[in-house]
Short mmCIF file of C-alpha atoms and ligand atoms in Angstrom, two decimals:
data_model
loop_
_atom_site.label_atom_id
_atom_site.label_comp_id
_atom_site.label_asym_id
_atom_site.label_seq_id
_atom_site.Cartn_x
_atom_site.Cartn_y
_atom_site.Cartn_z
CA UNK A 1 38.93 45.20 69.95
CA UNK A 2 41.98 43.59 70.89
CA UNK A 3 45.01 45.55 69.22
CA UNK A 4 48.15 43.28 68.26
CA UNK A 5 51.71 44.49 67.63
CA UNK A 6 52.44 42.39 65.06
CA UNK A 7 52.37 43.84 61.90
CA UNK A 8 50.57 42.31 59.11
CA UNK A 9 51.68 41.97 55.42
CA UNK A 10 50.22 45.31 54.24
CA UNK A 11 52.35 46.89 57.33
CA UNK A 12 49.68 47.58 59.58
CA UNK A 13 48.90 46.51 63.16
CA UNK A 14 46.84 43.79 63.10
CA UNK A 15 43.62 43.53 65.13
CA UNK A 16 42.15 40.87 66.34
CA UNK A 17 38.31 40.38 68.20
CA UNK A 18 39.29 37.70 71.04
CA UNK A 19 36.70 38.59 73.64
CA UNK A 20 35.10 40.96 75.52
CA UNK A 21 37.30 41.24 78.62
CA UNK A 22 39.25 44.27 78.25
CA UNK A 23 37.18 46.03 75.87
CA UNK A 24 36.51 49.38 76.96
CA UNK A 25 32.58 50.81 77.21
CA UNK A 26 33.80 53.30 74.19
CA UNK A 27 34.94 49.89 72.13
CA UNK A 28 31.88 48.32 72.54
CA UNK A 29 29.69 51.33 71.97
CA UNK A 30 31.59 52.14 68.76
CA UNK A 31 30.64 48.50 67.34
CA UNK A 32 27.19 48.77 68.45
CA UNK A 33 26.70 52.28 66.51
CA UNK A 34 28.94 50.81 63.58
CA UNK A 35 26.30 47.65 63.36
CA UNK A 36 23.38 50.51 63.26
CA UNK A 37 24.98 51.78 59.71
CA UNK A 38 24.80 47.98 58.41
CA UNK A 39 21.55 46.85 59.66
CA UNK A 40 20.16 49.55 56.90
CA UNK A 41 22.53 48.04 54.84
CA UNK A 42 20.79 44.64 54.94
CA UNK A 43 17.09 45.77 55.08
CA UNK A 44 17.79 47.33 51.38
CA UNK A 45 16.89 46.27 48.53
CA UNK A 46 20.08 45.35 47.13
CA UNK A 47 21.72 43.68 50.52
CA UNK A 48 25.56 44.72 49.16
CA UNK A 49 28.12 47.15 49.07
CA UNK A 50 31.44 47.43 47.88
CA UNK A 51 33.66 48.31 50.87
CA UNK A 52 35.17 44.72 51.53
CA UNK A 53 36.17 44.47 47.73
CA UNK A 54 39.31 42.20 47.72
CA UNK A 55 39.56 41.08 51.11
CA UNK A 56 39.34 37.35 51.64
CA UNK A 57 37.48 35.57 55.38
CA UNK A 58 37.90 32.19 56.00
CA UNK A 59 35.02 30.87 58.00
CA UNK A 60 36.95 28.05 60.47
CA UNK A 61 34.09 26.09 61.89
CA UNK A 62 35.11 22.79 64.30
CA UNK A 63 31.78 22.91 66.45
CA UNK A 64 28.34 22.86 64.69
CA UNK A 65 26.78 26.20 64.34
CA UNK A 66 23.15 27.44 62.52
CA UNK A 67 23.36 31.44 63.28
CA UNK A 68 26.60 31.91 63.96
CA UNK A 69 28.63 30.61 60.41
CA UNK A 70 25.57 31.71 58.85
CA UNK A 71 25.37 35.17 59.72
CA UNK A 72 29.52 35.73 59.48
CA UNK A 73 29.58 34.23 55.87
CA UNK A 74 26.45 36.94 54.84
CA UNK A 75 28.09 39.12 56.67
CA UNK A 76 31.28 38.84 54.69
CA UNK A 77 29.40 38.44 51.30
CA UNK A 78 27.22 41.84 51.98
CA UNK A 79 30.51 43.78 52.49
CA UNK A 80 31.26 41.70 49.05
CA UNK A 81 34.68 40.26 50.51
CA UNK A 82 35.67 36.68 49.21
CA UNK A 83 34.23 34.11 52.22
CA UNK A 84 35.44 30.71 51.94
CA UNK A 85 33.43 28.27 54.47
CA UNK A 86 35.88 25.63 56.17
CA UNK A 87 34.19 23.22 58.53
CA UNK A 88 36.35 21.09 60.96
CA UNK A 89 34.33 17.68 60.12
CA UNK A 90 35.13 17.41 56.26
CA UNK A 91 38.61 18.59 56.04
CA UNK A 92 41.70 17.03 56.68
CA UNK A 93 41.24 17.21 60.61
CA UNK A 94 39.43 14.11 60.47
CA UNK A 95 42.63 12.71 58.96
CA UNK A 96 44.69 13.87 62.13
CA UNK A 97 46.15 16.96 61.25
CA UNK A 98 46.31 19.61 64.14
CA UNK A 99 45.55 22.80 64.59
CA UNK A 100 48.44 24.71 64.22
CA UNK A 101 49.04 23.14 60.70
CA UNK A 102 45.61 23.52 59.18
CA UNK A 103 45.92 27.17 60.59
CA UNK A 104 49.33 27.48 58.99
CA UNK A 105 47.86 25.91 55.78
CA UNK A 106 45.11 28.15 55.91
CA UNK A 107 47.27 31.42 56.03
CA UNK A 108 49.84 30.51 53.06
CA UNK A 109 46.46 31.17 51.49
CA UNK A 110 46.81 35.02 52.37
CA UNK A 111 43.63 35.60 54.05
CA UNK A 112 42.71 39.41 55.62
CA UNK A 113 40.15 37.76 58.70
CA UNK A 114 40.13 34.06 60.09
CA UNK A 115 36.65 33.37 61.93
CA UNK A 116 37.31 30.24 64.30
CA UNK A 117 35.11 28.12 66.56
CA UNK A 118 36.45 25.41 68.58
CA UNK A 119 35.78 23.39 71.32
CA UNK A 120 38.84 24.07 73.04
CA UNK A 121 38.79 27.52 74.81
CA UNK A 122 41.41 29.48 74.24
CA UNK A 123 42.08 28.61 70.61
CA UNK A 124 41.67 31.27 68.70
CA UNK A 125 44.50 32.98 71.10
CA UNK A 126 46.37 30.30 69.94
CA UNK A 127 45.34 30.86 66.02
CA UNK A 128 46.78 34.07 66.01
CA UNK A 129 50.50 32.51 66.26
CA UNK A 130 50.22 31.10 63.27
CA UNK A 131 48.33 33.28 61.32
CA UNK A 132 49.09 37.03 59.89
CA UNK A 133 45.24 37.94 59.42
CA UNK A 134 43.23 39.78 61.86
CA UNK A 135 41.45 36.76 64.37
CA UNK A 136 37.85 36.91 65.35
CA UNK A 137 36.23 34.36 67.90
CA UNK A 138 33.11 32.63 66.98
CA UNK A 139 33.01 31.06 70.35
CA UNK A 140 36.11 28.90 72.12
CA UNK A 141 34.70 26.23 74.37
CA UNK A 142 32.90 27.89 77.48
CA UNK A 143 35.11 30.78 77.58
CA UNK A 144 34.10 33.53 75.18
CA UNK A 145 31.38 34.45 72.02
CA UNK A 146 32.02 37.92 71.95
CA UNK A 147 30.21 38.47 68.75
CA UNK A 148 27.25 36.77 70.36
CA UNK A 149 27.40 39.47 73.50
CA UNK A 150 27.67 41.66 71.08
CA UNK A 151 24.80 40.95 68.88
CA UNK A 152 22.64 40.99 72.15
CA UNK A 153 24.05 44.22 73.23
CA UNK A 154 22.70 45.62 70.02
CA UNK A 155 19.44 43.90 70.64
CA UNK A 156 18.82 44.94 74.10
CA UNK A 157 19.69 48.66 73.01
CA UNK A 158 17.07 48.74 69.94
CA UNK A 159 14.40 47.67 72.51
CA UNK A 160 15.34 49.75 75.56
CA UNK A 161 17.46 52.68 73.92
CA UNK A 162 19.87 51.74 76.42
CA UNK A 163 21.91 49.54 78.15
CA UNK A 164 23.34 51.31 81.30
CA UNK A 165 20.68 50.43 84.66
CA UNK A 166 18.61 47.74 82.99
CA UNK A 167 18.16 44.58 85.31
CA UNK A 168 19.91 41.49 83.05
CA UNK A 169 18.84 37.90 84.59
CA UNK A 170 20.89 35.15 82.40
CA UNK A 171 19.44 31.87 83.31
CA UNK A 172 20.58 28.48 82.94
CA UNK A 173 23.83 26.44 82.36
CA UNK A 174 26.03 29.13 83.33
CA UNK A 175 29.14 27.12 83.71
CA UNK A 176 29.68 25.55 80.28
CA UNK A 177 28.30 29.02 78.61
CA UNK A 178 30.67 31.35 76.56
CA UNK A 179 27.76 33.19 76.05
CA UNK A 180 26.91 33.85 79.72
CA UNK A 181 30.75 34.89 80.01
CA UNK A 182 30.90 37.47 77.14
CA UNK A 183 27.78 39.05 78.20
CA UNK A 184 28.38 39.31 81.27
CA UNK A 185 31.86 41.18 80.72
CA UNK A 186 29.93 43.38 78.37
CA UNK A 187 26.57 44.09 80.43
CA UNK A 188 28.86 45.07 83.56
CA UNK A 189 31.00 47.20 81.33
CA UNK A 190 27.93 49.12 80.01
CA UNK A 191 26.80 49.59 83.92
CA UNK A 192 24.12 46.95 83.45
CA UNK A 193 23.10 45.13 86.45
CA UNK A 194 23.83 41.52 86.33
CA UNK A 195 22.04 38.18 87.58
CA UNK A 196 22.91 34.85 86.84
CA UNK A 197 20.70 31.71 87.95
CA UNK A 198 20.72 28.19 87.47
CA UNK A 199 21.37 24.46 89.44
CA UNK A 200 24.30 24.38 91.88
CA UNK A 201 25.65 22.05 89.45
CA UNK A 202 25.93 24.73 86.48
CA UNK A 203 26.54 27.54 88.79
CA UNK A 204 30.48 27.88 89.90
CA UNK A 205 30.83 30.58 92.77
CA UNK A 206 33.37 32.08 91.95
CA UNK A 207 31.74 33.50 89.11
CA UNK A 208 30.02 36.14 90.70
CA UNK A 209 33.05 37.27 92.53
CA UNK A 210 35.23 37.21 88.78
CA UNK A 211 31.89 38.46 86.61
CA UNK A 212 30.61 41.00 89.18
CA UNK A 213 27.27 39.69 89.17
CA UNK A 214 24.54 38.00 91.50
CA UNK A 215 24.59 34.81 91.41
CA UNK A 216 20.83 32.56 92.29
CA UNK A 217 20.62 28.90 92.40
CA UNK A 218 16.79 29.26 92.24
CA UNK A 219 15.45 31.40 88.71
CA UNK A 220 12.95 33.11 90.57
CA UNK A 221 14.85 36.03 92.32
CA UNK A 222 17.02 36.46 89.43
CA UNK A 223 13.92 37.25 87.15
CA UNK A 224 11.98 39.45 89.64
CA UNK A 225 11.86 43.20 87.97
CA UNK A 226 14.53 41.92 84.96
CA UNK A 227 14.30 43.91 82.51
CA UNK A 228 15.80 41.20 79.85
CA UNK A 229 15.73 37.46 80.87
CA UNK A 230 18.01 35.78 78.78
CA UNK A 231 17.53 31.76 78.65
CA UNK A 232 20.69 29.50 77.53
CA UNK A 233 20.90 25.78 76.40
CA UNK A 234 22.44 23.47 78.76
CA UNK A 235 25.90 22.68 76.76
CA UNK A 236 25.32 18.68 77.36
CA UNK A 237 28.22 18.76 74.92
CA UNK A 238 30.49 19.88 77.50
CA UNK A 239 29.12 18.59 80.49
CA UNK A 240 30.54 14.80 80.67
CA UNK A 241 29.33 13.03 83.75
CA UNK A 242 28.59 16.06 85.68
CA UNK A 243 25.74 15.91 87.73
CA UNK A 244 22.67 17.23 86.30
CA UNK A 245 18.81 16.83 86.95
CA UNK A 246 16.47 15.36 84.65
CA UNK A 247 15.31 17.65 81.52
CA UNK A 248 11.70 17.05 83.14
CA UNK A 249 12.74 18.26 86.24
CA UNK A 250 14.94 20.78 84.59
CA UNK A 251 12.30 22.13 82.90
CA UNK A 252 9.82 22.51 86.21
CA UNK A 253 12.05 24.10 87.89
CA UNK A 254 14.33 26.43 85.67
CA UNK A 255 12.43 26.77 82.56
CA UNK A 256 10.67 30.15 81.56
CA UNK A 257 7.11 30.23 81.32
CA UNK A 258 4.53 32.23 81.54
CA UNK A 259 4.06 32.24 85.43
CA UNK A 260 7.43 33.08 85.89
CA UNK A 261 7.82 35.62 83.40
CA UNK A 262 4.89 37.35 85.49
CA UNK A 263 7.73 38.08 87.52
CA UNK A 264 10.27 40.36 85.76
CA UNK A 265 9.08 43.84 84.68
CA UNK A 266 5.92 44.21 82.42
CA UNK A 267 7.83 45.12 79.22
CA UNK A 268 11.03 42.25 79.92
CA UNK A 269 12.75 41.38 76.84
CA UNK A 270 13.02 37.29 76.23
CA UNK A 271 16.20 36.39 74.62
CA UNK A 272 17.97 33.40 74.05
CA UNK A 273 21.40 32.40 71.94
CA UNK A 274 19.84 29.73 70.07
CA UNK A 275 19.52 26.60 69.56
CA UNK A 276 16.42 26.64 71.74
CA UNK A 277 15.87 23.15 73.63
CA UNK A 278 11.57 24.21 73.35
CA UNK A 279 9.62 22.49 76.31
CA UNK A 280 13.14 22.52 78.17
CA UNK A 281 14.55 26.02 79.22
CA UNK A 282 11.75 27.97 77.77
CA UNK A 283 8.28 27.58 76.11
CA UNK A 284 7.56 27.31 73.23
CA UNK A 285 4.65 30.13 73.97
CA UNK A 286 7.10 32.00 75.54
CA UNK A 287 9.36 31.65 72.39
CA UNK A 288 7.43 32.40 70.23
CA UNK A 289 5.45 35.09 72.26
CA UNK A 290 5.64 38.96 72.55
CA UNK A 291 8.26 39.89 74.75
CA UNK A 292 10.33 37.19 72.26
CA UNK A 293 13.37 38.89 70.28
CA UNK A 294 15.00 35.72 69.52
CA UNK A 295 14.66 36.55 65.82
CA UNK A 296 16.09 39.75 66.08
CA UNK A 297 18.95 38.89 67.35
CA UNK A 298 19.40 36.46 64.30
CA UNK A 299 19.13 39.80 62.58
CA UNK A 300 21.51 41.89 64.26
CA UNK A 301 23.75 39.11 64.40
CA UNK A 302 24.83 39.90 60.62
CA UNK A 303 24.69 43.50 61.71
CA UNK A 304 27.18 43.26 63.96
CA UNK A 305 29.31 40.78 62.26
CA UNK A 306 29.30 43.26 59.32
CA UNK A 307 30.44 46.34 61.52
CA UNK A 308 33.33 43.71 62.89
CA UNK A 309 34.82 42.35 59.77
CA UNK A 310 34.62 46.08 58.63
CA UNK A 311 36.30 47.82 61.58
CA UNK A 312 38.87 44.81 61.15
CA UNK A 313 39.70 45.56 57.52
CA UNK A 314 38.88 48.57 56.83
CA UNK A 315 38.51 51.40 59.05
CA UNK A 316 41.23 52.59 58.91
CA UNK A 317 41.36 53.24 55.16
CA UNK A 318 37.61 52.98 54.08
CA UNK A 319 34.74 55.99 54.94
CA UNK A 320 31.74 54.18 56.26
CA UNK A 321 29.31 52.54 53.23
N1 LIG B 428 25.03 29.12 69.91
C1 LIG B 428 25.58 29.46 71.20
C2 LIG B 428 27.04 29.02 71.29
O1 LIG B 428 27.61 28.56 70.31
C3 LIG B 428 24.76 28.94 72.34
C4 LIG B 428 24.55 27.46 72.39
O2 LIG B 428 25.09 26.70 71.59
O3 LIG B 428 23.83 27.03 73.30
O4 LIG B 428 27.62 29.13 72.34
#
């Protein structure tokens, strides 16, 4: 986690969760054990403790989101701090007002965590000028989604009981993905060997050279012996008049099925962000088939959230719930 010098209103440093560049393999392991703690925490009975008593999140949503707002608002309310849910489309943005002063706005509220999402990459960077509360990114245009690499990390590790030497093939529309970019900082980190594959057209080459990973235009290599294939959207959102083959043709020749799953190794993990395009980059049999953990990273999403919002406000006061 990204550690700030600027001290907060209750005199501490505050602490922000920008990305996963820069985080250290002890960082990330630390929130990945952390999220182990409050994944027990929400398979109780009573899905709630007290630790986050008195702290207030403000959920800043300007892009649409199912799992992510979702799982950071439970997330929140489990740890029983005070989540308020903002989204971009019915507040005063649509009457013009920027950034800056809805963030402003926002923080003469006193709030302990702001969770933003925003089209524009490198926003929440920007948030944390105008805000005194620790900043975590729910995903800045095709930059980062750090909770998201994060969330997978724990996924992948529940599976395989590690992380370290396991074959990672992350297929699809790698150049619009923040999700591609977080995990791959976070799989090479972990000593995870990385392979990305998708059109020319969604593929820029630099990125192996910046990400340290292989780069394919064709899925096939990429998958051979993975031990995890993870599938992404394309981000037509993002694209604008790049270039791009039909879905049809999309779909023939860089979606997962099961003839191409034959590929990677016999006991591959099948993971994908979410929203799933079905028919498009993966079947639906493939979706909703065995080697499928889609729906547990839904679950370790709040897991990890949780362990975030806790190491944010309260580690270094609070024992562990
Ligand atoms: N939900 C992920 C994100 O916000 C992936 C996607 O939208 O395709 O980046």
């Amino acid at each position: 986690m990204d550690t700030s010098s600027t001290g907060s209103s209750e005199g501490q440093a505050r602490r922000h969760l920008l990305g996963i560049e820069g985080l250290a393999a002890s960082d990330i392991e630390r929130v990945l054990d952390l999220a182990e703690t409050f994944f027990q925490v929400s398979r109780r009975p009573v899905r709630k403790v007290p630790t986050l008593r008195g702290k207030t999140v403000i959920n800043m949503f300007f892009e649409p989101s199912t799992r992510t707002r979702t799982s950071f608002e439970l997330a929140g309310k489990r740890l029983s701090a005070d989540v308020v849910n903002f989204s971009g489309k019915t507040s005063s943005t649509s009457k013009g007002e920027t950034l800056r002063d809805t963030i402003r706005t926002m923080n003469a509220m006193n709030p302990h965590v702001v969770v933003i999402r925003h089209s524009a990459s490198g926003a929440p960077h920007h948030v944390t000028q105008h805000t005194s509360a620790s900043v975590v990114n729910a995903g800045d245009g095709i930059h980062e989604h750090p909770t998201q690499a994060l969330l997978d990390a724990y996924t992948i590790r529940q599976h395989k009981k590690k992380l370290a030497g396991l074959r990672v093939a992350i297929c699809g529309d790698i150049a619009h993905s923040r999700v591609a970019r977080s995990n791959a900082h976070l799989l090479t980190t972990m000593g995870a060997e990385v392979s990305m594959a998708g059109p020319r057209t969604l593929l820029p080459e630099k990125l192996a050279k910046t990400l340290g990973v292989t780069v394919y235009d064709r899925i096939e290599p990429a998958l051979e012996g993975a031990d995890v294939a993870m599938m992404l959207r394309i981000q037509h959102e993002r694209i604008g008049s790049a270039s791009l083959p039909s879905t049809r043709e999309y779909a023939r020749q860089y979606g997962l099925n099961a003839a191409r799953l034959a590929l990677a190794a016999p006991d591959c993990l099948v993971m994908h962000p979410g929203p799933i395009n079905r028919g498009v980059e993966i079947d639906p049999e493939i979706a909703d088939g065995a080697a499928s953990v889609i729906l547990d990273q839904v679950e370790a999403g709040v897991a990890v959230r949780m362990a975030v919002l806790w190491q944010l406000c309260a580690e270094a006061t609070e024992p562990l719930p």
